[in-house]
PDB file of C-alpha atoms in Angstrom:
ATOM      1  CA  MET G   1      64.434  97.890 179.979  1.00 39.00           C
ATOM      2  CA  THR G   2      68.044  98.450 178.875  1.00 46.00           C
ATOM      3  CA  GLU G   3      70.673  97.388 181.407  1.00 50.00           C
ATOM      4  CA  SER G   4      73.128 100.197 182.165  1.00 58.00           C
ATOM      5  CA  LYS G   5      76.758  99.638 181.309  1.00 66.00           C
ATOM      6  CA  PRO G   6      79.140  99.067 184.250  1.00 70.00           C
ATOM      7  CA  VAL G   7      81.247 102.009 185.375  1.00 75.00           C
ATOM      8  CA  THR G   8      84.834 101.696 184.157  1.00 77.00           C
ATOM      9  CA  MET G   9      88.106 102.528 185.840  1.00 78.00           C
ATOM     10  CA  GLU G  10      88.705 105.171 183.141  1.00 79.00           C
ATOM     11  CA  GLN G  11      85.468 106.935 184.129  1.00 84.00           C
ATOM     12  CA  ILE G  12      86.500 106.961 187.791  1.00 85.00           C
ATOM     13  CA  ALA G  13      89.864 108.427 186.753  1.00 85.00           C
ATOM     14  CA  ALA G  14      88.088 111.215 184.862  1.00 86.00           C
ATOM     15  CA  LEU G  15      85.888 111.993 187.871  1.00 87.00           C
ATOM     16  CA  ALA G  16      88.882 112.078 190.210  1.00 88.00           C
ATOM     17  CA  GLY G  17      91.116 114.030 187.832  1.00 89.00           C
ATOM     18  CA  VAL G  18      93.857 111.401 188.005  1.00 87.00           C
ATOM     19  CA  SER G  19      95.266 108.713 185.731  1.00 80.00           C
ATOM     20  CA  THR G  20      93.779 105.225 185.350  1.00 77.00           C
ATOM     21  CA  ILE G  21      96.815 103.641 186.962  1.00 75.00           C
ATOM     22  CA  THR G  22      96.378 105.889 190.021  1.00 83.00           C
ATOM     23  CA  VAL G  23      92.795 104.645 190.362  1.00 82.00           C
ATOM     24  CA  SER G  24      94.009 101.059 190.060  1.00 76.00           C
ATOM     25  CA  ARG G  25      96.657 101.620 192.722  1.00 75.00           C
ATOM     26  CA  ALA G  26      94.209 103.346 195.048  1.00 81.00           C
ATOM     27  CA  LEU G  27      91.695 100.510 194.787  1.00 78.00           C
ATOM     28  CA  ARG G  28      94.505  98.060 195.548  1.00 71.00           C
ATOM     29  CA  ASP G  29      95.550 100.125 198.607  1.00 71.00           C
ATOM     30  CA  SER G  30      98.975 100.745 197.096  1.00 72.00           C
ATOM     31  CA  PRO G  31     101.276 102.828 199.338  1.00 70.00           C
ATOM     32  CA  SER G  32     102.362 104.760 196.235  1.00 70.00           C
ATOM     33  CA  VAL G  33      99.058 106.697 196.486  1.00 81.00           C
ATOM     34  CA  THR G  34      98.543 108.988 199.490  1.00 86.00           C
ATOM     35  CA  PRO G  35      95.874 107.920 202.022  1.00 84.00           C
ATOM     36  CA  ALA G  36      93.800 111.036 201.268  1.00 88.00           C
ATOM     37  CA  THR G  37      93.815 110.336 197.519  1.00 88.00           C
ATOM     38  CA  ARG G  38      93.020 106.648 198.078  1.00 86.00           C
ATOM     39  CA  GLU G  39      90.014 107.551 200.224  1.00 87.00           C
ATOM     40  CA  ARG G  40      88.757 110.156 197.733  1.00 89.00           C
ATOM     41  CA  ILE G  41      88.981 107.715 194.823  1.00 85.00           C
ATOM     42  CA  LYS G  42      87.278 104.929 196.759  1.00 85.00           C
ATOM     43  CA  THR G  43      84.448 107.287 197.731  1.00 87.00           C
ATOM     44  CA  LEU G  44      83.964 108.395 194.119  1.00 87.00           C
ATOM     45  CA  ALA G  45      84.062 104.779 192.912  1.00 85.00           C
ATOM     46  CA  GLU G  46      81.447 103.697 195.451  1.00 82.00           C
ATOM     47  CA  ALA G  47      79.174 106.642 194.637  1.00 84.00           C
ATOM     48  CA  ALA G  48      79.425 105.890 190.913  1.00 81.00           C
ATOM     49  CA  GLY G  49      78.608 102.227 191.458  1.00 78.00           C
ATOM     50  CA  TYR G  50      81.981 100.896 190.377  1.00 77.00           C
ATOM     51  CA  ARG G  51      82.345  97.165 190.971  1.00 67.00           C
ATOM     52  CA  PHE G  52      85.865  96.214 191.889  1.00 61.00           C
ATOM     53  CA  ASN G  53      86.855  92.775 190.591  1.00 57.00           C
ATOM     54  CA  HIS G  54      87.720  91.147 193.902  1.00 51.00           C
ATOM     55  CA  HIS G  55      88.129  87.749 192.247  1.00 47.00           C
ATOM     56  CA  ALA G  56      90.820  89.058 189.923  1.00 51.00           C
ATOM     57  CA  ARG G  57      92.463  90.886 192.818  1.00 54.00           C
ATOM     58  CA  ASN G  58      92.539  87.743 194.935  1.00 49.00           C
ATOM     59  CA  LEU G  59      94.050  85.798 192.078  1.00 49.00           C
ATOM     60  CA  ARG G  60      96.705  88.480 191.699  1.00 52.00           C
ATOM     61  CA  LEU G  61      97.472  88.494 195.423  1.00 55.00           C
ATOM     62  CA  ARG G  62      98.289  84.790 195.138  1.00 62.00           C
ATOM     63  CA  ARG G  63     101.071  85.866 192.789  1.00 74.00           C
ATOM     64  CA  SER G  64     101.652  84.193 189.464  1.00 79.00           C
ATOM     65  CA  HIS G  65     105.370  85.085 189.645  1.00 88.00           C
ATOM     66  CA  MET G  66     105.064  86.196 186.065  1.00 91.00           C
ATOM     67  CA  VAL G  67     105.642  89.631 184.535  1.00 94.00           C
ATOM     68  CA  ALA G  68     104.055  90.522 181.209  1.00 92.00           C
ATOM     69  CA  VAL G  69     106.289  92.403 178.757  1.00 93.00           C
ATOM     70  CA  MET G  70     104.300  94.152 176.055  1.00 90.00           C
ATOM     71  CA  LEU G  71     105.984  95.548 172.967  1.00 88.00           C
ATOM     72  CA  GLU G  72     104.538  98.613 171.243  1.00 82.00           C
ATOM     73  CA  MET G  73     106.083  97.817 167.876  1.00 72.00           C
ATOM     74  CA  GLN G  74     104.532  96.774 164.606  1.00 66.00           C
ATOM     75  CA  PRO G  75     106.360  93.873 162.920  1.00 59.00           C
ATOM     76  CA  ASP G  76     108.048  95.042 159.713  1.00 61.00           C
ATOM     77  CA  THR G  77     110.517  93.280 157.421  1.00 61.00           C
ATOM     78  CA  ASP G  78     112.427  96.575 157.331  1.00 61.00           C
ATOM     79  CA  ARG G  79     112.550  96.714 161.135  1.00 61.00           C
ATOM     80  CA  PRO G  80     112.647  93.149 162.499  1.00 63.00           C
ATOM     81  CA  MET G  81     112.105  92.338 166.157  1.00 65.00           C
ATOM     82  CA  THR G  82     115.523  90.639 166.076  1.00 63.00           C
ATOM     83  CA  ASP G  83     117.245  94.049 166.052  1.00 73.00           C
ATOM     84  CA  ALA G  84     119.158  95.339 169.081  1.00 74.00           C
ATOM     85  CA  TYR G  85     115.923  97.061 170.064  1.00 79.00           C
ATOM     86  CA  PRO G  86     114.057  95.285 171.522  1.00 84.00           C
ATOM     87  CA  LEU G  87     116.361  92.298 172.081  1.00 88.00           C
ATOM     88  CA  GLN G  88     118.903  94.048 174.318  1.00 91.00           C
ATOM     89  CA  LEU G  89     116.154  95.464 176.527  1.00 93.00           C
ATOM     90  CA  LEU G  90     114.519  92.043 176.704  1.00 93.00           C
ATOM     91  CA  GLY G  91     117.858  90.483 177.612  1.00 94.00           C
ATOM     92  CA  GLY G  92     118.235  92.773 180.617  1.00 96.00           C
ATOM     93  CA  ILE G  93     114.615  92.259 181.666  1.00 96.00           C
ATOM     94  CA  THR G  94     114.791  88.476 181.406  1.00 95.00           C
ATOM     95  CA  GLN G  95     118.146  88.269 183.189  1.00 95.00           C
ATOM     96  CA  GLU G  96     116.873  90.221 186.185  1.00 95.00           C
ATOM     97  CA  LEU G  97     113.428  88.626 186.425  1.00 95.00           C
ATOM     98  CA  THR G  98     114.588  85.022 186.114  1.00 93.00           C
ATOM     99  CA  SER G  99     117.284  85.598 188.731  1.00 92.00           C
ATOM    100  CA  ARG G 100     114.491  86.738 191.068  1.00 89.00           C
ATOM    101  CA  GLY G 101     112.269  83.710 190.404  1.00 90.00           C
ATOM    102  CA  TYR G 102     109.918  85.317 187.877  1.00 91.00           C
ATOM    103  CA  SER G 103     108.962  84.163 184.398  1.00 92.00           C
ATOM    104  CA  VAL G 104     108.428  86.482 181.431  1.00 94.00           C
ATOM    105  CA  LEU G 105     105.378  86.584 179.170  1.00 91.00           C
ATOM    106  CA  LEU G 106     106.157  88.468 175.946  1.00 89.00           C
ATOM    107  CA  SER G 107     103.475  89.770 173.605  1.00 83.00           C
ATOM    108  CA  ALA G 108     102.684  92.646 171.263  1.00 79.00           C
ATOM    109  CA  LEU G 109     100.383  95.331 172.628  1.00 73.00           C
ATOM    110  CA  GLN G 110      97.031  94.591 171.003  1.00 65.00           C
ATOM    111  CA  SER G 111      94.145  93.971 173.387  1.00 55.00           C
ATOM    112  CA  PRO G 112      95.170  94.607 177.012  1.00 48.00           C
ATOM    113  CA  GLY G 113      92.987  92.970 179.611  1.00 49.00           C
ATOM    114  CA  GLN G 114      92.620  89.754 177.632  1.00 52.00           C
ATOM    115  CA  GLY G 115      94.644  86.572 177.619  1.00 65.00           C
ATOM    116  CA  MET G 116      97.379  85.429 179.971  1.00 73.00           C
ATOM    117  CA  ALA G 117      98.786  88.928 180.536  1.00 78.00           C
ATOM    118  CA  ALA G 118      95.818  89.776 182.786  1.00 77.00           C
ATOM    119  CA  SER G 119      96.989  87.166 185.310  1.00 83.00           C
ATOM    120  CA  ALA G 120     100.540  88.579 185.528  1.00 89.00           C
ATOM    121  CA  ASP G 121     101.771  90.244 188.710  1.00 90.00           C
ATOM    122  CA  GLY G 122     103.058  93.261 186.806  1.00 91.00           C
ATOM    123  CA  LEU G 123     103.582  94.771 183.378  1.00 93.00           C
ATOM    124  CA  ILE G 124     106.555  96.233 181.519  1.00 95.00           C
ATOM    125  CA  LEU G 125     105.628  98.281 178.452  1.00 93.00           C
ATOM    126  CA  LEU G 126     108.305  98.815 175.794  1.00 92.00           C
ATOM    127  CA  GLY G 127     107.319 101.927 173.863  1.00 87.00           C
ATOM    128  CA  GLN G 128     104.795 104.642 174.649  1.00 87.00           C
ATOM    129  CA  GLY G 129     103.144 105.024 171.259  1.00 83.00           C
ATOM    130  CA  ALA G 130     102.190 108.208 169.452  1.00 83.00           C
ATOM    131  CA  ASN G 131     100.855 110.759 171.951  1.00 83.00           C
ATOM    132  CA  GLY G 132     101.206 108.191 174.738  1.00 81.00           C
ATOM    133  CA  SER G 133      98.456 105.983 173.305  1.00 82.00           C
ATOM    134  CA  ALA G 134     100.149 102.719 174.293  1.00 84.00           C
ATOM    135  CA  VAL G 135     100.576 103.843 177.909  1.00 85.00           C
ATOM    136  CA  LYS G 136      96.881 104.678 178.202  1.00 82.00           C
ATOM    137  CA  SER G 137      95.910 101.341 176.694  1.00 81.00           C
ATOM    138  CA  ALA G 138      98.231  99.277 178.903  1.00 82.00           C
ATOM    139  CA  ALA G 139      97.339 101.178 182.083  1.00 82.00           C
ATOM    140  CA  ALA G 140      93.733 100.052 181.649  1.00 80.00           C
ATOM    141  CA  MET G 141      94.844  96.569 182.707  1.00 81.00           C
ATOM    142  CA  GLY G 142      95.289  97.876 186.249  1.00 82.00           C
ATOM    143  CA  LEU G 143      98.603  96.094 186.817  1.00 87.00           C
ATOM    144  CA  PRO G 144     101.701  97.577 188.478  1.00 90.00           C
ATOM    145  CA  MET G 145     103.439  98.971 185.402  1.00 92.00           C
ATOM    146  CA  VAL G 146     106.813 100.369 184.341  1.00 95.00           C
ATOM    147  CA  VAL G 147     107.356 101.962 180.915  1.00 94.00           C
ATOM    148  CA  TRP G 148     110.382 102.279 178.649  1.00 94.00           C
ATOM    149  CA  GLY G 149     110.410 105.732 177.086  1.00 91.00           C
ATOM    150  CA  ALA G 150     110.435 109.348 178.223  1.00 91.00           C
ATOM    151  CA  GLU G 151     108.706 111.240 181.002  1.00 82.00           C
ATOM    152  CA  HIS G 152     106.019 113.554 179.675  1.00 71.00           C
ATOM    153  CA  GLY G 153     102.841 115.355 180.696  1.00 59.00           C
ATOM    154  CA  ARG G 154     101.322 114.749 184.104  1.00 54.00           C
ATOM    155  CA  SER G 155     101.425 110.964 183.850  1.00 62.00           C
ATOM    156  CA  ASP G 156     102.365 109.199 187.074  1.00 71.00           C
ATOM    157  CA  SER G 157     103.738 106.159 185.245  1.00 84.00           C
ATOM    158  CA  VAL G 158     107.155 104.961 186.325  1.00 93.00           C
ATOM    159  CA  VAL G 159     109.424 105.492 183.311  1.00 94.00           C
ATOM    160  CA  VAL G 160     112.928 104.257 182.482  1.00 96.00           C
ATOM    161  CA  GLY G 161     114.746 105.674 179.462  1.00 95.00           C
ATOM    162  CA  GLY G 162     117.800 107.413 178.103  1.00 96.00           C
ATOM    163  CA  ASP G 163     118.466 111.141 178.400  1.00 97.00           C
ATOM    164  CA  ASN G 164     117.008 111.955 175.013  1.00 97.00           C
ATOM    165  CA  ALA G 165     117.349 115.729 175.312  1.00 97.00           C
ATOM    166  CA  HIS G 166     121.046 115.381 176.132  1.00 98.00           C
ATOM    167  CA  GLY G 167     121.476 113.007 173.200  1.00 98.00           C
ATOM    168  CA  GLY G 168     119.933 115.604 170.896  1.00 98.00           C
ATOM    169  CA  ALA G 169     122.187 118.316 172.330  1.00 98.00           C
ATOM    170  CA  CYS G 170     125.274 116.146 171.724  1.00 98.00           C
ATOM    171  CA  ALA G 171     124.254 115.738 168.082  1.00 98.00           C
ATOM    172  CA  ALA G 172     123.790 119.516 167.746  1.00 98.00           C
ATOM    173  CA  GLU G 173     127.190 120.247 169.275  1.00 98.00           C
ATOM    174  CA  ARG G 174     128.803 117.884 166.774  1.00 98.00           C
ATOM    175  CA  MET G 175     127.054 119.600 163.859  1.00 98.00           C
ATOM    176  CA  ILE G 176     128.154 123.002 165.155  1.00 98.00           C
ATOM    177  CA  ALA G 177     131.749 121.801 165.485  1.00 98.00           C
ATOM    178  CA  LEU G 178     131.610 120.560 161.881  1.00 97.00           C
ATOM    179  CA  GLU G 179     130.291 123.991 160.812  1.00 97.00           C
ATOM    180  CA  ARG G 180     127.088 122.564 159.387  1.00 98.00           C
ATOM    181  CA  ARG G 181     124.373 125.173 158.808  1.00 97.00           C
ATOM    182  CA  GLU G 182     121.495 123.672 156.770  1.00 97.00           C
ATOM    183  CA  LEU G 183     120.185 121.119 159.243  1.00 98.00           C
ATOM    184  CA  LEU G 184     117.420 118.510 159.260  1.00 98.00           C
ATOM    185  CA  PHE G 185     115.874 116.424 162.037  1.00 98.00           C
ATOM    186  CA  LEU G 186     114.323 113.134 160.943  1.00 98.00           C
ATOM    187  CA  GLY G 187     111.769 111.584 163.284  1.00 97.00           C
ATOM    188  CA  ASP G 188     108.120 111.413 164.367  1.00 95.00           C
ATOM    189  CA  VAL G 189     107.812 113.870 167.262  1.00 95.00           C
ATOM    190  CA  ARG G 190     104.411 112.494 168.293  1.00 92.00           C
ATOM    191  CA  HIS G 191     106.480 109.977 170.270  1.00 91.00           C
ATOM    192  CA  ALA G 192     107.770 111.393 173.563  1.00 91.00           C
ATOM    193  CA  GLU G 193     111.305 110.024 173.174  1.00 94.00           C
ATOM    194  CA  ILE G 194     111.613 111.445 169.670  1.00 95.00           C
ATOM    195  CA  ARG G 195     110.180 114.798 170.714  1.00 96.00           C
ATOM    196  CA  ASP G 196     112.787 115.078 173.475  1.00 96.00           C
ATOM    197  CA  ARG G 197     115.581 114.294 170.990  1.00 97.00           C
ATOM    198  CA  GLN G 198     114.323 116.931 168.563  1.00 98.00           C
ATOM    199  CA  GLN G 199     113.904 119.535 171.291  1.00 97.00           C
ATOM    200  CA  GLY G 200     117.372 118.876 172.699  1.00 98.00           C
ATOM    201  CA  PHE G 201     118.810 119.214 169.201  1.00 98.00           C
ATOM    202  CA  ALA G 202     116.885 122.411 168.400  1.00 98.00           C
ATOM    203  CA  LYS G 203     117.617 124.058 171.762  1.00 98.00           C
ATOM    204  CA  ALA G 204     121.379 123.530 171.429  1.00 98.00           C
ATOM    205  CA  LEU G 205     121.300 124.797 167.836  1.00 98.00           C
ATOM    206  CA  LYS G 206     119.424 127.919 168.893  1.00 97.00           C
ATOM    207  CA  LYS G 207     122.310 128.930 171.154  1.00 96.00           C
ATOM    208  CA  ALA G 208     124.459 129.049 168.001  1.00 96.00           C
ATOM    209  CA  ASN G 209     121.752 130.961 166.088  1.00 97.00           C
ATOM    210  CA  LEU G 210     120.932 127.891 164.000  1.00 97.00           C
ATOM    211  CA  LYS G 211     117.631 126.193 163.199  1.00 96.00           C
ATOM    212  CA  CYS G 212     116.568 122.785 161.973  1.00 97.00           C
ATOM    213  CA  GLN G 213     113.708 121.604 159.817  1.00 97.00           C
ATOM    214  CA  THR G 214     111.852 118.489 160.944  1.00 97.00           C
ATOM    215  CA  LEU G 215     110.990 115.688 158.518  1.00 97.00           C
ATOM    216  CA  THR G 216     108.400 113.135 159.671  1.00 97.00           C
ATOM    217  CA  PRO G 217     108.953 109.603 158.315  1.00 96.00           C
ATOM    218  CA  ALA G 218     106.104 107.131 157.961  1.00 91.00           C
ATOM    219  CA  ALA G 219     107.766 104.565 160.253  1.00 91.00           C
ATOM    220  CA  PHE G 220     110.981 103.815 162.165  1.00 90.00           C
ATOM    221  CA  THR G 221     112.567 101.939 159.253  1.00 91.00           C
ATOM    222  CA  PHE G 222     115.379 102.210 156.714  1.00 94.00           C
ATOM    223  CA  GLY G 223     112.846 102.567 153.920  1.00 95.00           C
ATOM    224  CA  ALA G 224     110.911 105.304 155.720  1.00 95.00           C
ATOM    225  CA  GLY G 225     114.112 107.284 156.274  1.00 97.00           C
ATOM    226  CA  PHE G 226     115.091 106.904 152.633  1.00 97.00           C
ATOM    227  CA  THR G 227     111.655 107.957 151.384  1.00 97.00           C
ATOM    228  CA  ALA G 228     111.354 111.004 153.658  1.00 97.00           C
ATOM    229  CA  VAL G 229     114.764 112.384 152.680  1.00 98.00           C
ATOM    230  CA  GLN G 230     114.305 111.554 149.004  1.00 97.00           C
ATOM    231  CA  ALA G 231     110.996 113.472 148.991  1.00 96.00           C
ATOM    232  CA  HIS G 232     112.615 116.437 150.722  1.00 97.00           C
ATOM    233  CA  LEU G 233     115.474 116.599 148.212  1.00 96.00           C
ATOM    234  CA  ALA G 234     113.004 116.365 145.310  1.00 95.00           C
ATOM    235  CA  LYS G 235     111.452 119.669 146.415  1.00 94.00           C
ATOM    236  CA  GLY G 236     114.650 121.468 145.454  1.00 89.00           C
ATOM    237  CA  GLY G 237     115.974 124.446 147.365  1.00 84.00           C
ATOM    238  CA  LYS G 238     119.195 124.626 149.316  1.00 88.00           C
ATOM    239  CA  ALA G 239     120.688 121.190 149.980  1.00 91.00           C
ATOM    240  CA  PRO G 240     121.102 120.200 153.631  1.00 97.00           C
ATOM    241  CA  ASP G 241     124.612 119.717 154.975  1.00 97.00           C
ATOM    242  CA  GLY G 242     123.636 117.971 158.212  1.00 98.00           C
ATOM    243  CA  LEU G 243     120.955 115.521 159.390  1.00 98.00           C
ATOM    244  CA  PHE G 244     120.193 114.111 162.837  1.00 98.00           C
ATOM    245  CA  ALA G 245     117.906 111.075 162.796  1.00 98.00           C
ATOM    246  CA  ALA G 246     115.841 109.718 165.687  1.00 97.00           C
ATOM    247  CA  SER G 247     117.145 106.179 165.071  1.00 95.00           C
ATOM    248  CA  ASP G 248     120.006 104.429 163.321  1.00 96.00           C
ATOM    249  CA  LEU G 249     117.702 102.774 160.792  1.00 94.00           C
ATOM    250  CA  LEU G 250     116.290 106.158 159.784  1.00 96.00           C
ATOM    251  CA  ALA G 251     119.807 107.583 159.550  1.00 97.00           C
ATOM    252  CA  MET G 252     121.005 104.757 157.322  1.00 97.00           C
ATOM    253  CA  GLY G 253     118.033 105.255 155.007  1.00 97.00           C
ATOM    254  CA  ALA G 254     118.901 108.961 154.875  1.00 98.00           C
ATOM    255  CA  VAL G 255     122.515 108.176 153.928  1.00 98.00           C
ATOM    256  CA  ARG G 256     121.281 106.063 151.021  1.00 97.00           C
ATOM    257  CA  ALA G 257     118.993 108.869 149.841  1.00 98.00           C
ATOM    258  CA  PHE G 258     121.799 111.432 150.004  1.00 98.00           C
ATOM    259  CA  THR G 259     124.189 109.143 148.152  1.00 97.00           C
ATOM    260  CA  ASP G 260     121.641 108.451 145.413  1.00 97.00           C
ATOM    261  CA  ALA G 261     121.191 112.212 145.011  1.00 96.00           C
ATOM    262  CA  GLY G 262     124.941 112.722 144.562  1.00 97.00           C
ATOM    263  CA  LEU G 263     125.522 114.167 148.046  1.00 97.00           C
ATOM    264  CA  ALA G 264     128.522 112.373 149.533  1.00 97.00           C
ATOM    265  CA  VAL G 265     128.475 111.433 153.229  1.00 97.00           C
ATOM    266  CA  PRO G 266     130.245 112.924 155.151  1.00 97.00           C
ATOM    267  CA  ASP G 267     131.892 115.343 152.690  1.00 97.00           C
ATOM    268  CA  ALA G 268     128.731 117.124 151.534  1.00 97.00           C
ATOM    269  CA  VAL G 269     126.412 116.199 154.386  1.00 98.00           C
ATOM    270  CA  SER G 270     127.007 114.866 157.918  1.00 98.00           C
ATOM    271  CA  VAL G 271     124.587 112.286 159.355  1.00 98.00           C
ATOM    272  CA  ILE G 272     124.070 111.270 162.998  1.00 98.00           C
ATOM    273  CA  GLY G 273     121.842 108.426 164.153  1.00 98.00           C
ATOM    274  CA  TYR G 274     120.515 107.314 167.517  1.00 97.00           C
ATOM    275  CA  ASP G 275     120.891 104.058 169.521  1.00 93.00           C
ATOM    276  CA  ASP G 276     124.446 103.012 168.506  1.00 94.00           C
ATOM    277  CA  SER G 277     123.124  99.702 167.219  1.00 91.00           C
ATOM    278  CA  PRO G 278     125.384  96.931 165.872  1.00 90.00           C
ATOM    279  CA  ALA G 279     124.061  97.756 162.392  1.00 90.00           C
ATOM    280  CA  ALA G 280     125.321 101.335 162.764  1.00 92.00           C
ATOM    281  CA  GLN G 281     128.795 100.102 163.636  1.00 92.00           C
ATOM    282  CA  SER G 282     128.990  97.829 160.574  1.00 93.00           C
ATOM    283  CA  PHE G 283     127.308 100.236 158.155  1.00 95.00           C
ATOM    284  CA  ALA G 284     129.333 101.697 155.279  1.00 93.00           C
ATOM    285  CA  PRO G 285     130.399 104.294 156.210  1.00 95.00           C
ATOM    286  CA  PRO G 286     130.244 103.490 159.959  1.00 97.00           C
ATOM    287  CA  LEU G 287     127.523 105.669 161.469  1.00 98.00           C
ATOM    288  CA  THR G 288     128.067 108.325 164.110  1.00 98.00           C
ATOM    289  CA  SER G 289     125.335 107.709 166.688  1.00 98.00           C
ATOM    290  CA  VAL G 290     124.043 108.506 170.181  1.00 98.00           C
ATOM    291  CA  ARG G 291     124.506 105.565 172.533  1.00 96.00           C
ATOM    292  CA  GLN G 292     122.138 104.440 175.284  1.00 93.00           C
ATOM    293  CA  ASP G 293     122.562 101.297 177.400  1.00 93.00           C
ATOM    294  CA  TRP G 294     119.522  99.183 176.577  1.00 92.00           C
ATOM    295  CA  HIS G 295     120.644  96.141 178.583  1.00 94.00           C
ATOM    296  CA  HIS G 296     120.995  98.167 181.771  1.00 96.00           C
ATOM    297  CA  GLY G 297     117.666  99.799 180.952  1.00 96.00           C
ATOM    298  CA  GLY G 298     116.064  96.348 180.868  1.00 96.00           C
ATOM    299  CA  VAL G 299     117.529  95.497 184.263  1.00 96.00           C
ATOM    300  CA  LEU G 300     116.152  98.741 185.714  1.00 97.00           C
ATOM    301  CA  LEU G 301     112.703  98.090 184.238  1.00 97.00           C
ATOM    302  CA  ALA G 302     112.609  94.661 185.871  1.00 97.00           C
ATOM    303  CA  ARG G 303     113.814  95.906 189.263  1.00 96.00           C
ATOM    304  CA  LYS G 304     111.259  98.700 189.362  1.00 96.00           C
ATOM    305  CA  VAL G 305     108.279  96.562 188.387  1.00 96.00           C
ATOM    306  CA  LEU G 306     109.262  94.067 191.098  1.00 93.00           C
ATOM    307  CA  ASP G 307     109.386  96.926 193.612  1.00 93.00           C
ATOM    308  CA  LEU G 308     105.849  97.946 192.609  1.00 91.00           C
ATOM    309  CA  ILE G 309     104.634  94.353 192.816  1.00 88.00           C
ATOM    310  CA  GLY G 310     106.053  94.188 196.322  1.00 87.00           C
ATOM    311  CA  GLY G 311     104.188  97.331 197.361  1.00 84.00           C
ATOM    312  CA  GLN G 312     107.268  99.529 197.425  1.00 86.00           C
ATOM    313  CA  ASP G 313     107.718 102.929 195.844  1.00 85.00           C
ATOM    314  CA  ALA G 314     109.568 103.160 192.535  1.00 90.00           C
ATOM    315  CA  ALA G 315     110.789 106.323 190.833  1.00 90.00           C
ATOM    316  CA  SER G 316     111.379 107.082 187.176  1.00 92.00           C
ATOM    317  CA  GLU G 317     115.021 106.937 186.115  1.00 95.00           C
ATOM    318  CA  ILE G 318     116.761 108.567 183.163  1.00 95.00           C
ATOM    319  CA  MET G 319     120.065 107.035 182.045  1.00 96.00           C
ATOM    320  CA  PRO G 320     123.005 108.922 180.507  1.00 97.00           C
ATOM    321  CA  THR G 321     123.565 109.098 176.760  1.00 97.00           C
ATOM    322  CA  GLU G 322     126.722 109.889 174.785  1.00 97.00           C
ATOM    323  CA  LEU G 323     127.748 110.555 171.208  1.00 98.00           C
ATOM    324  CA  VAL G 324     129.921 107.943 169.506  1.00 97.00           C
ATOM    325  CA  VAL G 325     131.790 109.583 166.633  1.00 97.00           C
ATOM    326  CA  ARG G 326     132.517 107.462 163.569  1.00 97.00           C
ATOM    327  CA  ALA G 327     132.713 108.233 159.851  1.00 96.00           C
ATOM    328  CA  THR G 328     129.460 110.031 158.998  1.00 95.00           C
TER     329      THR G 328
END
């Protein structure tokens, strides 16, 4: 006789029509879930034969005073983890958590639910992944969780991030002021943050009766930006006179591709990046870029996950962004 597989939290979420993290919160009697929803989820879980891991819950209630920080970022020599992202976010997170008596466990997002991260009191996820895949994977751990990124869909995750749509609009307004007409957006819009940047850019352009074409790079690296723009230029047609990239590294790769093709920056084509990283400031020519305050974002992430750990409500928060004009 084949033993039936145990019912999972994801299956309960599907039955209840809610997210996995909502099921986790309901089973932990979190005040962030309404009493009626908690009762409905518990009833469905009991009827389905779900076995709540009381041992793990008891261990968690003892508090490890540790927060797991998981990074949704593939190591790449072209995009090292020593860049401003994620280090400035991590600096803000670590500063706030250590001042509140918590330690930080840092790891790449690979196999949630295994290893030391499962014993943490809460989880901070840096990066949502394409189509929110990283959020779904991390939420399966059932920990109080806060995410760096952009609000999207009907997810009830607590999110901290920059105002990506406004950042895109600022880039569009700059291109309009420079009288650029043949415009490109460079970025993978499967990622919520990038999609918001592209939509903010396109919406502002539309008001001026302008459009942009979107190029999708293979990664968030200098090389991927170079390759995507080089391939676009090789197709021929009318040369672009403006490009807005979803990150500074992509923008710098685009500048190199334009220069190699004999298109001078900024005379023939204007380029705007995103993040206002130290590399953008020292690049030749210095890169115009959209700034967001990563360090403050890290502090907010830490404060909100501690609120959730303490059983308090926490709301998503979107921080302001601004365009820093330099030479490109």
